[in-house]
Amino acid sequence: MNIFFGAVFLFSIILDQITKKWALTVLKNGSSIKIIKDFLRFSYVENRGAAFGILQNQIWFFVIITFIMIIFLAYMFFKYKNITNVSKLSIVLIAGGAIGNFIDRITMGFVVDFIDVRFGNFYDFPVFNVADSFVVCGTILLIILMLFNKFEKSENINE
């Protein structure tokens, strides 16, 4: 089973890096590609902050926080033997996404974002990337598991 989690982890990082290289090659010149009219387009953005552009130009803060988070996630994944496979999957998704953005911060000094979701003229969601999607999906899954007490395997107590 650990081979599966390792494959998901590597896939999340590789897919993220491939899509960002594509964005750098195709979109960096300022072009934007409409995918779904007035809803989804690909537009190049250099994000020097965190989600929604907060904490701009704090690269070392993000490097340190990401490093600490990866150590914590690895500890949870390998130390706790009683967590469910879905919990492990959520941890792997978060870690893979975090490392994808970590690679950008270390190599370029910013994170490449390019997925641009808009709700017509009503709302323009902040531009994000594949790594962000993995982090968000993994986090939502982890929260759901914890809320419904499904993070750990049930212990059968025979009385």
PDB file of C-alpha atoms in Angstrom:
ATOM      1  CA  MET A   1       0.000   0.000   0.000  1.00  0.00           C
ATOM      2  CA  ASN A   2       2.895   2.380   0.643  1.00  0.00           C
ATOM      3  CA  ILE A   3       3.807   2.043  -3.052  1.00  0.00           C
ATOM      4  CA  PHE A   4       0.404   3.528  -3.891  1.00  0.00           C
ATOM      5  CA  PHE A   5       0.915   6.472  -1.537  1.00  0.00           C
ATOM      6  CA  GLY A   6       4.422   7.022  -2.881  1.00  0.00           C
ATOM      7  CA  ALA A   7       3.045   7.021  -6.427  1.00  0.00           C
ATOM      8  CA  VAL A   8       0.327   9.544  -5.525  1.00  0.00           C
ATOM      9  CA  PHE A   9       2.919  11.714  -3.804  1.00  0.00           C
ATOM     10  CA  LEU A  10       5.261  11.690  -6.820  1.00  0.00           C
ATOM     11  CA  PHE A  11       2.369  12.115  -9.268  1.00  0.00           C
ATOM     12  CA  SER A  12       1.139  15.230  -7.445  1.00  0.00           C
ATOM     13  CA  ILE A  13       4.579  16.834  -7.555  1.00  0.00           C
ATOM     14  CA  ILE A  14       5.312  15.860 -11.164  1.00  0.00           C
ATOM     15  CA  LEU A  15       1.889  16.923 -12.464  1.00  0.00           C
ATOM     16  CA  ASP A  16       2.231  20.238 -10.669  1.00  0.00           C
ATOM     17  CA  GLN A  17       5.703  20.915 -12.047  1.00  0.00           C
ATOM     18  CA  ILE A  18       4.753  19.899 -15.604  1.00  0.00           C
ATOM     19  CA  THR A  19       1.715  22.179 -15.626  1.00  0.00           C
ATOM     20  CA  LYS A  20       3.745  25.076 -14.227  1.00  0.00           C
ATOM     21  CA  LYS A  21       6.447  24.597 -16.871  1.00  0.00           C
ATOM     22  CA  TRP A  22       3.671  24.650 -19.478  1.00  0.00           C
ATOM     23  CA  ALA A  23       2.302  27.882 -17.994  1.00  0.00           C
ATOM     24  CA  LEU A  24       5.776  29.432 -18.016  1.00  0.00           C
ATOM     25  CA  THR A  25       6.251  28.460 -21.668  1.00  0.00           C
ATOM     26  CA  VAL A  26       2.803  29.240 -23.058  1.00  0.00           C
ATOM     27  CA  LEU A  27       1.275  31.897 -20.802  1.00  0.00           C
ATOM     28  CA  LYS A  28       4.163  33.988 -19.471  1.00  0.00           C
ATOM     29  CA  ASN A  29       4.026  36.316 -22.490  1.00  0.00           C
ATOM     30  CA  GLY A  30       0.714  37.642 -21.192  1.00  0.00           C
ATOM     31  CA  SER A  31      -1.631  35.505 -23.225  1.00  0.00           C
ATOM     32  CA  SER A  32      -4.677  33.966 -21.599  1.00  0.00           C
ATOM     33  CA  ILE A  33      -6.488  30.858 -22.800  1.00  0.00           C
ATOM     34  CA  LYS A  34     -10.256  30.661 -22.310  1.00  0.00           C
ATOM     35  CA  ILE A  35     -11.371  27.143 -21.477  1.00  0.00           C
ATOM     36  CA  ILE A  36     -14.995  27.747 -20.443  1.00  0.00           C
ATOM     37  CA  LYS A  37     -16.449  31.135 -21.378  1.00  0.00           C
ATOM     38  CA  ASP A  38     -16.572  33.605 -18.454  1.00  0.00           C
ATOM     39  CA  PHE A  39     -15.749  30.794 -16.003  1.00  0.00           C
ATOM     40  CA  LEU A  40     -12.359  29.114 -16.525  1.00  0.00           C
ATOM     41  CA  ARG A  41      -9.233  30.383 -18.207  1.00  0.00           C
ATOM     42  CA  PHE A  42      -5.507  29.882 -17.901  1.00  0.00           C
ATOM     43  CA  SER A  43      -3.622  33.086 -17.057  1.00  0.00           C
ATOM     44  CA  TYR A  44      -0.024  33.388 -15.847  1.00  0.00           C
ATOM     45  CA  VAL A  45       0.566  34.917 -12.393  1.00  0.00           C
ATOM     46  CA  GLU A  46       3.721  35.047 -10.287  1.00  0.00           C
ATOM     47  CA  ASN A  47       2.597  34.684  -6.683  1.00  0.00           C
ATOM     48  CA  ARG A  48       5.213  35.920  -4.227  1.00  0.00           C
ATOM     49  CA  GLY A  49       2.901  35.336  -1.262  1.00  0.00           C
ATOM     50  CA  ALA A  50       0.575  32.671   0.043  1.00  0.00           C
ATOM     51  CA  ALA A  51      -3.016  31.861  -0.839  1.00  0.00           C
ATOM     52  CA  PHE A  52      -4.919  34.887  -2.100  1.00  0.00           C
ATOM     53  CA  GLY A  53      -1.604  36.759  -2.363  1.00  0.00           C
ATOM     54  CA  ILE A  54      -1.217  37.382   1.371  1.00  0.00           C
ATOM     55  CA  LEU A  55       2.216  37.881   2.978  1.00  0.00           C
ATOM     56  CA  GLN A  56       3.914  39.016  -0.234  1.00  0.00           C
ATOM     57  CA  ASN A  57       7.695  38.575  -0.557  1.00  0.00           C
ATOM     58  CA  GLN A  58       8.102  36.509   2.622  1.00  0.00           C
ATOM     59  CA  ILE A  59       9.921  33.644   0.863  1.00  0.00           C
ATOM     60  CA  TRP A  60      11.959  32.446   3.857  1.00  0.00           C
ATOM     61  CA  PHE A  61       8.885  32.415   6.062  1.00  0.00           C
ATOM     62  CA  PHE A  62       7.173  30.080   3.558  1.00  0.00           C
ATOM     63  CA  VAL A  63      10.267  27.920   3.124  1.00  0.00           C
ATOM     64  CA  ILE A  64      10.579  27.419   6.890  1.00  0.00           C
ATOM     65  CA  ILE A  65       6.840  26.828   7.406  1.00  0.00           C
ATOM     66  CA  THR A  66       6.712  24.349   4.509  1.00  0.00           C
ATOM     67  CA  PHE A  67       9.748  22.498   5.855  1.00  0.00           C
ATOM     68  CA  ILE A  68       8.166  22.227   9.314  1.00  0.00           C
ATOM     69  CA  MET A  69       4.847  21.150   7.808  1.00  0.00           C
ATOM     70  CA  ILE A  70       6.473  18.413   5.700  1.00  0.00           C
ATOM     71  CA  ILE A  71       8.278  17.049   8.762  1.00  0.00           C
ATOM     72  CA  PHE A  72       5.005  17.071  10.710  1.00  0.00           C
ATOM     73  CA  LEU A  73       3.094  15.341   7.885  1.00  0.00           C
ATOM     74  CA  ALA A  74       5.823  12.714   7.467  1.00  0.00           C
ATOM     75  CA  TYR A  75       5.763  12.106  11.207  1.00  0.00           C
ATOM     76  CA  MET A  76       1.983  11.625  11.127  1.00  0.00           C
ATOM     77  CA  PHE A  77       2.177   9.352   8.090  1.00  0.00           C
ATOM     78  CA  PHE A  78       4.943   7.070   9.358  1.00  0.00           C
ATOM     79  CA  LYS A  79       4.562   7.238  13.148  1.00  0.00           C
ATOM     80  CA  TYR A  80       0.823   6.701  13.584  1.00  0.00           C
ATOM     81  CA  LYS A  81       0.068   3.110  12.619  1.00  0.00           C
ATOM     82  CA  ASN A  82      -3.625   3.418  13.411  1.00  0.00           C
ATOM     83  CA  ILE A  83      -4.637   6.017  10.798  1.00  0.00           C
ATOM     84  CA  THR A  84      -6.863   4.990   7.921  1.00  0.00           C
ATOM     85  CA  ASN A  85      -5.683   4.734   4.345  1.00  0.00           C
ATOM     86  CA  VAL A  86      -7.922   7.665   3.409  1.00  0.00           C
ATOM     87  CA  SER A  87      -6.187   9.710   6.122  1.00  0.00           C
ATOM     88  CA  LYS A  88      -2.839   8.711   4.644  1.00  0.00           C
ATOM     89  CA  LEU A  89      -4.080   9.762   1.209  1.00  0.00           C
ATOM     90  CA  SER A  90      -5.075  13.189   2.528  1.00  0.00           C
ATOM     91  CA  ILE A  91      -1.635  13.617   4.123  1.00  0.00           C
ATOM     92  CA  VAL A  92       0.088  12.616   0.874  1.00  0.00           C
ATOM     93  CA  LEU A  93      -2.001  15.080  -1.165  1.00  0.00           C
ATOM     94  CA  ILE A  94      -1.172  17.938   1.212  1.00  0.00           C
ATOM     95  CA  ALA A  95       2.534  17.050   1.275  1.00  0.00           C
ATOM     96  CA  GLY A  96       2.784  16.666  -2.512  1.00  0.00           C
ATOM     97  CA  GLY A  97       1.113  20.005  -3.115  1.00  0.00           C
ATOM     98  CA  ALA A  98       3.231  21.731  -0.489  1.00  0.00           C
ATOM     99  CA  ILE A  99       6.427  20.398  -2.046  1.00  0.00           C
ATOM    100  CA  GLY A 100       5.284  21.456  -5.525  1.00  0.00           C
ATOM    101  CA  ASN A 101       4.996  25.062  -4.375  1.00  0.00           C
ATOM    102  CA  PHE A 102       8.154  24.703  -2.253  1.00  0.00           C
ATOM    103  CA  ILE A 103      10.121  23.792  -5.390  1.00  0.00           C
ATOM    104  CA  ASP A 104       8.908  26.994  -7.087  1.00  0.00           C
ATOM    105  CA  ARG A 105       9.810  29.178  -4.119  1.00  0.00           C
ATOM    106  CA  ILE A 106      13.313  27.720  -3.874  1.00  0.00           C
ATOM    107  CA  THR A 107      14.091  27.713  -7.604  1.00  0.00           C
ATOM    108  CA  MET A 108      12.336  30.883  -8.787  1.00  0.00           C
ATOM    109  CA  GLY A 109      11.501  32.954  -5.711  1.00  0.00           C
ATOM    110  CA  PHE A 110       7.760  32.812  -6.482  1.00  0.00           C
ATOM    111  CA  VAL A 111       4.993  30.308  -7.171  1.00  0.00           C
ATOM    112  CA  VAL A 112       3.548  29.979 -10.665  1.00  0.00           C
ATOM    113  CA  ASP A 113      -0.253  30.225 -10.624  1.00  0.00           C
ATOM    114  CA  PHE A 114      -2.339  29.890 -13.768  1.00  0.00           C
ATOM    115  CA  ILE A 115      -5.819  28.449 -13.107  1.00  0.00           C
ATOM    116  CA  ASP A 116      -8.159  31.424 -13.265  1.00  0.00           C
ATOM    117  CA  VAL A 117     -11.772  30.805 -12.203  1.00  0.00           C
ATOM    118  CA  ARG A 118     -14.366  33.530 -12.619  1.00  0.00           C
ATOM    119  CA  PHE A 119     -18.061  33.634 -11.979  1.00  0.00           C
ATOM    120  CA  GLY A 120     -18.939  36.049 -14.768  1.00  0.00           C
ATOM    121  CA  ASN A 121     -18.681  39.617 -13.519  1.00  0.00           C
ATOM    122  CA  PHE A 122     -19.827  38.517 -10.065  1.00  0.00           C
ATOM    123  CA  TYR A 123     -16.583  37.101  -8.621  1.00  0.00           C
ATOM    124  CA  ASP A 124     -13.025  36.566  -9.823  1.00  0.00           C
ATOM    125  CA  PHE A 125     -11.469  33.815  -7.681  1.00  0.00           C
ATOM    126  CA  PRO A 126      -7.727  34.220  -6.939  1.00  0.00           C
ATOM    127  CA  VAL A 127      -5.546  32.454  -9.524  1.00  0.00           C
ATOM    128  CA  PHE A 128      -4.134  29.132  -8.271  1.00  0.00           C
ATOM    129  CA  ASN A 129      -2.243  26.055  -9.470  1.00  0.00           C
ATOM    130  CA  VAL A 130      -2.355  22.254  -9.363  1.00  0.00           C
ATOM    131  CA  ALA A 131      -0.333  22.093  -6.111  1.00  0.00           C
ATOM    132  CA  ASP A 132      -2.852  24.405  -4.438  1.00  0.00           C
ATOM    133  CA  SER A 133      -5.627  22.054  -5.582  1.00  0.00           C
ATOM    134  CA  PHE A 134      -3.891  19.065  -4.012  1.00  0.00           C
ATOM    135  CA  VAL A 135      -3.345  20.948  -0.732  1.00  0.00           C
ATOM    136  CA  VAL A 136      -6.953  22.148  -0.572  1.00  0.00           C
ATOM    137  CA  CYS A 137      -8.477  18.765  -1.496  1.00  0.00           C
ATOM    138  CA  GLY A 138      -6.219  16.953   0.984  1.00  0.00           C
ATOM    139  CA  THR A 139      -7.053  19.450   3.721  1.00  0.00           C
ATOM    140  CA  ILE A 140     -10.814  19.275   3.114  1.00  0.00           C
ATOM    141  CA  LEU A 141     -10.620  15.479   3.147  1.00  0.00           C
ATOM    142  CA  LEU A 142      -8.617  15.533   6.379  1.00  0.00           C
ATOM    143  CA  ILE A 143     -11.093  17.894   8.053  1.00  0.00           C
ATOM    144  CA  ILE A 144     -14.044  15.707   7.010  1.00  0.00           C
ATOM    145  CA  LEU A 145     -12.287  12.610   8.350  1.00  0.00           C
ATOM    146  CA  MET A 146     -11.609  14.313  11.670  1.00  0.00           C
ATOM    147  CA  LEU A 147     -15.123  15.745  11.963  1.00  0.00           C
ATOM    148  CA  PHE A 148     -16.677  12.325  11.416  1.00  0.00           C
ATOM    149  CA  ASN A 149     -14.098  10.541  13.577  1.00  0.00           C
ATOM    150  CA  LYS A 150     -12.743   8.544  10.616  1.00  0.00           C
ATOM    151  CA  PHE A 151      -9.090   9.661  10.845  1.00  0.00           C
ATOM    152  CA  GLU A 152      -8.098   6.590  12.835  1.00  0.00           C
ATOM    153  CA  LYS A 153      -9.131   2.979  12.415  1.00  0.00           C
ATOM    154  CA  SER A 154     -11.748   1.794  14.869  1.00  0.00           C
ATOM    155  CA  GLU A 155     -10.442  -0.475  17.542  1.00  0.00           C
ATOM    156  CA  ASN A 156     -12.488  -3.577  18.214  1.00  0.00           C
ATOM    157  CA  ILE A 157     -12.779  -4.030  21.927  1.00  0.00           C
ATOM    158  CA  ASN A 158     -13.923  -7.495  22.876  1.00  0.00           C
ATOM    159  CA  GLU A 159     -15.517  -7.574  26.264  1.00  0.00           C
TER     160      GLU A 159
END
